[in-house]
Amino acid sequence: LSLGLFAFGCDDDDDSNNTNNTNNTNNTTTTNNINNTNNTTTTNNTNNTNNDGAVGDPCTVDTDCVQGLCMGEVSDGMPAGYCSEDCSDSGTCADANSSCVDVSGGYGIGRCLETCTVGGTDCRTGYECFDLGDGTGGCFASCTGSSDCVETGICDTATGFCEVMPEDCGNGVDDDLDGDIDCADSDCAADVACGCPEDTYDNATGATAYEMDITSLPTSLDGHICGPAYEDWFEINPTESTSLSITLSFTHADGDLDLYVADSNFDDIDGSLGTSDTENVVLGVDAGETYYIRVEIYGEGHNGYTLGVDYGPADISADIVTNPVVVGPGDDVTLEVTLTNVGGMDAINVVGTLSSTDTDVTVTGTSATFGDISASGGTASDTAALTFTVDAGHNSNLPVNLTLDLVDDAGDSWSIPVAVQVPYAQLGYTADSISDSGSDGDVDPGEDFTFTFSAVNNGGADSGTNVTVDVAVDPSSTVAGVTFSVPPNTLCSAAALAPSATAACDPWTFSVPAGAANGETVVLAVTFTDDNGDSWTTTKTVTLGPVTYMSVLDAEDAQGDTDGSYDCDLKDVLAYVAGDTLYIRTTFHSACTVNGLHDLYLSDGTNYITLTLENNAIAIWSSSNGWASALTNPASFAVTPTVGSTSTVDYEIAIADIPDIATTGNTVQMSAAVDDALASTYADYAPDDTLASFSW
């Protein structure tokens, strides 16, 4: 178990001088019976004495504790100190009245805490019994006032730990209780009053920023960070709109410096926070605007540095159009490319190379020379040299992919992905329904059923003319002996179907043998063909007997695996399709109040959408529009319930109304998540690691 509660203080001295620091006069002594151990503690800024030294007893030094480990008030924030021990490799404790707990928030530091009764009062003053799981409790720091902190006199009630004052480097007092006073304390090494070699810019705030002259570049200056501000500010005023490279050079081992750039309102717009001897920001700037550079030291310390400003390197962006504008299978294509240098330095002799690993692409013109492109907005174009051919068999309705690699004489390089849409007709069925001869809504053994549907073009280009349909019983059916008759007319449309256009087809009737059983399936293979010779096959599954929800998960989602911020603990995700409607149900381990985010994610493997209930209102979000919410929910999209306490939430939407993902082949990927709408991460997912597949 990981408590993740410790916020250990750290002694930054080399001396072993963090000892008692107490006043042994004017003390009040109290004796408490804690966990059947008589412990004597003294208050009013004095040490605790005459303790057994068991885990959980007060202490000031390791020798106060039977197991030889004292988590002190000054060093670790534990009120009046806390005897403990390191857990064994097997996670056990020598003290029988203690439990091993990861107190580092997952970093593997195991310490033994005194056991207690959750909800009880058997922890001593300044401590609370925290639930460690399985009904086990552990006494841990929970100070409520300064009197609980007998050495420091300061309680952080938000964390429950005692705190020490930061060292004031000029008041003659050991403020942080480490035994060193003022400039003798290493905490004061960065203070100007203690000899830190501060520079002369006097620029510790944005209001006193030192103006760097950048009329001639490159330029640089040397500075030194000291306390108590621990930051330096610089102002720059560009006279041209360009790209600047701002570099901070220093010795990281002497102190970690970070670099930030802010706008004229002192709001940060960029930064560099690495762990090497250099920080760098490349930034586009506008003429006449004011920008601020801030150098900070991580923590409290001091270090020297060099701050340099130069023009940013060349940076190429590309505008690419195809000729022809609409590309189809079998087309020869020319890329018309315009390059723009948005960087601060000229790009000399830019050359481009076109390539592709796409098996449906043959590159026929591989290279183009763009020449020199001047900084800050210079352009160069080529409209003929880069060419390729799309394979005539490319009919996936997906783009073909290429890469344009650019390089200049300075060795700068840019790799630009090029995705070219190749629209293609993609026919399937829509507005489909199943009606049974018994008229009870279920197809039963021995009944006839009628499959009524329309053809729809889900692709991006017109189909050919004379769209016909053939429906057959697929071999994957589990019902044997299904018979059917072909309708007199199998022509759905004499004209070509435009993208999203539909055409009604004559219904087909099937007969189910009486010997079939409920739960068995009849899989219909629906094949559309046009006069171009193109054909498309999709399947429709009819399940005999009452339609029921089927789980899409490999196993039920575990109980209690939420982050605790929301009481809706997902149990299962179930779905079924009836007619032309997709039904999805999420279930919970117990009834919960529906008032947060309830998301259902659907994907075709490329695009994603979210059918969501957000604070009792439904919405649809899509990856294809930058996750912007759909402006209008389709009438078929419903969620029940949207308020109140429930153990299930049901969603439904017509398959034809599902936006931006392909359901061709009758398969989607699906998962669910819930959140209280306030936490930074979702409280629970099902499944936890990947999407589940659902087919119908």
PDB file of C-alpha atoms in Angstrom, residues 216-351:
ATOM      1  CA  SER A 216      22.950  43.757 -33.480  1.00  0.00           C
ATOM      2  CA  LEU A 217      22.932  39.968 -33.225  1.00  0.00           C
ATOM      3  CA  PRO A 218      24.369  37.775 -31.843  1.00  0.00           C
ATOM      4  CA  THR A 219      24.750  39.401 -28.431  1.00  0.00           C
ATOM      5  CA  SER A 220      25.371  38.073 -24.927  1.00  0.00           C
ATOM      6  CA  LEU A 221      25.963  39.076 -21.317  1.00  0.00           C
ATOM      7  CA  ASP A 222      27.190  37.402 -18.122  1.00  0.00           C
ATOM      8  CA  GLY A 223      25.094  37.255 -14.971  1.00  0.00           C
ATOM      9  CA  HIS A 224      24.922  35.614 -11.554  1.00  0.00           C
ATOM     10  CA  ILE A 225      21.862  34.386  -9.640  1.00  0.00           C
ATOM     11  CA  CYS A 226      21.809  35.085  -5.881  1.00  0.00           C
ATOM     12  CA  GLY A 227      19.135  35.228  -3.173  1.00  0.00           C
ATOM     13  CA  PRO A 228      16.756  36.111  -1.822  1.00  0.00           C
ATOM     14  CA  ALA A 229      15.021  36.645  -5.210  1.00  0.00           C
ATOM     15  CA  TYR A 230      16.786  33.702  -6.944  1.00  0.00           C
ATOM     16  CA  GLU A 231      15.847  35.059 -10.399  1.00  0.00           C
ATOM     17  CA  ASP A 232      17.024  37.662 -12.929  1.00  0.00           C
ATOM     18  CA  TRP A 233      14.843  39.461 -15.510  1.00  0.00           C
ATOM     19  CA  PHE A 234      15.811  40.886 -18.904  1.00  0.00           C
ATOM     20  CA  GLU A 235      13.785  42.910 -21.413  1.00  0.00           C
ATOM     21  CA  ILE A 236      14.119  42.669 -25.201  1.00  0.00           C
ATOM     22  CA  ASN A 237      12.402  44.871 -27.816  1.00  0.00           C
ATOM     23  CA  PRO A 238      12.676  43.393 -31.332  1.00  0.00           C
ATOM     24  CA  THR A 239      12.753  45.876 -34.225  1.00  0.00           C
ATOM     25  CA  GLU A 240      11.836  43.210 -36.796  1.00  0.00           C
ATOM     26  CA  SER A 241       9.456  40.283 -36.880  1.00  0.00           C
ATOM     27  CA  THR A 242      11.664  37.232 -36.919  1.00  0.00           C
ATOM     28  CA  SER A 243      12.723  34.148 -34.985  1.00  0.00           C
ATOM     29  CA  LEU A 244      15.130  34.438 -32.062  1.00  0.00           C
ATOM     30  CA  SER A 245      17.247  31.796 -30.384  1.00  0.00           C
ATOM     31  CA  ILE A 246      17.745  32.527 -26.666  1.00  0.00           C
ATOM     32  CA  THR A 247      20.437  30.425 -24.990  1.00  0.00           C
ATOM     33  CA  LEU A 248      21.377  30.125 -21.305  1.00  0.00           C
ATOM     34  CA  SER A 249      24.818  28.565 -20.647  1.00  0.00           C
ATOM     35  CA  PHE A 250      26.014  27.564 -17.148  1.00  0.00           C
ATOM     36  CA  THR A 251      27.527  24.726 -15.120  1.00  0.00           C
ATOM     37  CA  HIS A 252      24.614  22.549 -14.058  1.00  0.00           C
ATOM     38  CA  ALA A 253      26.606  20.892 -11.276  1.00  0.00           C
ATOM     39  CA  ASP A 254      26.873  24.295  -9.547  1.00  0.00           C
ATOM     40  CA  GLY A 255      23.117  24.889  -9.596  1.00  0.00           C
ATOM     41  CA  ASP A 256      20.242  24.063 -11.926  1.00  0.00           C
ATOM     42  CA  LEU A 257      19.154  27.143 -13.886  1.00  0.00           C
ATOM     43  CA  ASP A 258      15.941  27.368 -15.913  1.00  0.00           C
ATOM     44  CA  LEU A 259      15.012  29.719 -18.752  1.00  0.00           C
ATOM     45  CA  TYR A 260      11.607  31.317 -19.365  1.00  0.00           C
ATOM     46  CA  VAL A 261      10.267  33.841 -21.896  1.00  0.00           C
ATOM     47  CA  ALA A 262       7.230  35.997 -21.074  1.00  0.00           C
ATOM     48  CA  ASP A 263       5.077  38.460 -23.008  1.00  0.00           C
ATOM     49  CA  SER A 264       4.558  42.134 -22.222  1.00  0.00           C
ATOM     50  CA  ASN A 265       2.094  41.158 -19.475  1.00  0.00           C
ATOM     51  CA  PHE A 266       4.743  38.974 -17.810  1.00  0.00           C
ATOM     52  CA  ASP A 267       2.807  35.817 -18.748  1.00  0.00           C
ATOM     53  CA  ASP A 268       5.106  32.920 -19.669  1.00  0.00           C
ATOM     54  CA  ILE A 269       4.894  31.899 -23.338  1.00  0.00           C
ATOM     55  CA  ASP A 270       7.848  29.479 -23.541  1.00  0.00           C
ATOM     56  CA  GLY A 271      10.566  27.934 -21.409  1.00  0.00           C
ATOM     57  CA  SER A 272      13.387  25.419 -21.160  1.00  0.00           C
ATOM     58  CA  LEU A 273      13.809  23.314 -17.996  1.00  0.00           C
ATOM     59  CA  GLY A 274      16.441  20.680 -18.762  1.00  0.00           C
ATOM     60  CA  THR A 275      19.202  19.066 -16.727  1.00  0.00           C
ATOM     61  CA  SER A 276      22.227  19.891 -18.908  1.00  0.00           C
ATOM     62  CA  ASP A 277      24.565  22.905 -18.990  1.00  0.00           C
ATOM     63  CA  THR A 278      22.420  24.664 -21.611  1.00  0.00           C
ATOM     64  CA  GLU A 279      18.817  25.830 -21.863  1.00  0.00           C
ATOM     65  CA  ASN A 280      17.459  27.115 -25.183  1.00  0.00           C
ATOM     66  CA  VAL A 281      14.234  28.661 -26.470  1.00  0.00           C
ATOM     67  CA  VAL A 282      13.553  29.397 -30.151  1.00  0.00           C
ATOM     68  CA  LEU A 283      10.752  31.929 -30.397  1.00  0.00           C
ATOM     69  CA  GLY A 284       8.965  33.845 -33.131  1.00  0.00           C
ATOM     70  CA  VAL A 285       8.788  37.540 -32.167  1.00  0.00           C
ATOM     71  CA  ASP A 286       6.941  40.550 -33.576  1.00  0.00           C
ATOM     72  CA  ALA A 287       8.480  43.947 -34.231  1.00  0.00           C
ATOM     73  CA  GLY A 288       7.461  46.579 -31.702  1.00  0.00           C
ATOM     74  CA  GLU A 289       6.475  44.071 -29.014  1.00  0.00           C
ATOM     75  CA  THR A 290       8.191  43.733 -25.629  1.00  0.00           C
ATOM     76  CA  TYR A 291       9.354  40.350 -24.336  1.00  0.00           C
ATOM     77  CA  TYR A 292      10.902  39.352 -21.018  1.00  0.00           C
ATOM     78  CA  ILE A 293      13.550  36.712 -20.370  1.00  0.00           C
ATOM     79  CA  ARG A 294      13.657  35.219 -16.867  1.00  0.00           C
ATOM     80  CA  VAL A 295      16.538  33.177 -15.457  1.00  0.00           C
ATOM     81  CA  GLU A 296      15.650  31.153 -12.344  1.00  0.00           C
ATOM     82  CA  ILE A 297      17.569  28.763 -10.143  1.00  0.00           C
ATOM     83  CA  TYR A 298      15.750  25.578  -9.196  1.00  0.00           C
ATOM     84  CA  GLY A 299      15.368  25.653  -5.421  1.00  0.00           C
ATOM     85  CA  GLU A 300      17.555  28.072  -3.491  1.00  0.00           C
ATOM     86  CA  GLY A 301      21.168  28.442  -4.534  1.00  0.00           C
ATOM     87  CA  HIS A 302      23.441  30.518  -6.729  1.00  0.00           C
ATOM     88  CA  ASN A 303      25.205  30.155 -10.049  1.00  0.00           C
ATOM     89  CA  GLY A 304      26.779  32.186 -12.816  1.00  0.00           C
ATOM     90  CA  TYR A 305      25.599  32.088 -16.427  1.00  0.00           C
ATOM     91  CA  THR A 306      25.911  33.538 -19.921  1.00  0.00           C
ATOM     92  CA  LEU A 307      22.718  34.700 -21.638  1.00  0.00           C
ATOM     93  CA  GLY A 308      22.888  34.894 -25.432  1.00  0.00           C
ATOM     94  CA  VAL A 309      20.419  36.052 -28.085  1.00  0.00           C
ATOM     95  CA  ASP A 310      20.791  35.311 -31.812  1.00  0.00           C
ATOM     96  CA  TYR A 311      18.597  34.850 -34.830  1.00  0.00           C
ATOM     97  CA  GLY A 312      16.756  31.557 -34.775  1.00  0.00           C
ATOM     98  CA  PRO A 313      17.758  28.885 -37.278  1.00  0.00           C
ATOM     99  CA  ALA A 314      15.986  28.467 -40.606  1.00  0.00           C
ATOM    100  CA  ASP A 315      12.597  26.801 -40.207  1.00  0.00           C
ATOM    101  CA  ILE A 316      10.667  25.607 -43.243  1.00  0.00           C
ATOM    102  CA  SER A 317       6.901  25.145 -43.530  1.00  0.00           C
ATOM    103  CA  ALA A 318       5.217  23.757 -46.639  1.00  0.00           C
ATOM    104  CA  ASP A 319       1.964  24.410 -48.492  1.00  0.00           C
ATOM    105  CA  ILE A 320       1.204  21.470 -50.799  1.00  0.00           C
ATOM    106  CA  VAL A 321      -1.657  20.986 -53.267  1.00  0.00           C
ATOM    107  CA  THR A 322      -2.214  18.166 -55.752  1.00  0.00           C
ATOM    108  CA  ASN A 323      -2.744  18.307 -59.485  1.00  0.00           C
ATOM    109  CA  PRO A 324      -5.371  17.014 -60.121  1.00  0.00           C
ATOM    110  CA  VAL A 325      -7.063  18.458 -57.068  1.00  0.00           C
ATOM    111  CA  VAL A 326      -9.276  15.362 -56.676  1.00  0.00           C
ATOM    112  CA  VAL A 327      -7.110  12.243 -56.875  1.00  0.00           C
ATOM    113  CA  GLY A 328      -8.554   8.869 -57.800  1.00  0.00           C
ATOM    114  CA  PRO A 329      -7.191   5.316 -58.095  1.00  0.00           C
ATOM    115  CA  GLY A 330      -4.838   5.045 -61.085  1.00  0.00           C
ATOM    116  CA  ASP A 331      -4.156   8.805 -61.306  1.00  0.00           C
ATOM    117  CA  ASP A 332      -0.787  10.378 -62.066  1.00  0.00           C
ATOM    118  CA  VAL A 333      -0.322  13.175 -59.516  1.00  0.00           C
ATOM    119  CA  THR A 334       1.934  16.241 -59.382  1.00  0.00           C
ATOM    120  CA  LEU A 335       2.650  18.001 -56.086  1.00  0.00           C
ATOM    121  CA  GLU A 336       2.676  21.788 -56.274  1.00  0.00           C
ATOM    122  CA  VAL A 337       4.874  22.802 -53.336  1.00  0.00           C
ATOM    123  CA  THR A 338       5.458  26.237 -51.811  1.00  0.00           C
ATOM    124  CA  LEU A 339       8.031  26.478 -49.015  1.00  0.00           C
ATOM    125  CA  THR A 340       8.157  29.339 -46.496  1.00  0.00           C
ATOM    126  CA  ASN A 341      11.083  30.075 -44.182  1.00  0.00           C
ATOM    127  CA  VAL A 342       9.541  31.126 -40.857  1.00  0.00           C
ATOM    128  CA  GLY A 343      12.932  31.002 -39.100  1.00  0.00           C
ATOM    129  CA  GLY A 344      15.421  33.751 -38.348  1.00  0.00           C
ATOM    130  CA  MET A 345      18.275  32.731 -40.679  1.00  0.00           C
ATOM    131  CA  ASP A 346      18.400  32.136 -44.425  1.00  0.00           C
ATOM    132  CA  ALA A 347      18.082  28.576 -45.701  1.00  0.00           C
ATOM    133  CA  ILE A 348      20.732  28.101 -48.411  1.00  0.00           C
ATOM    134  CA  ASN A 349      20.217  25.729 -51.346  1.00  0.00           C
ATOM    135  CA  VAL A 350      17.157  23.840 -50.150  1.00  0.00           C
ATOM    136  CA  VAL A 351      16.631  20.482 -51.869  1.00  0.00           C
TER     137      VAL A 351
END
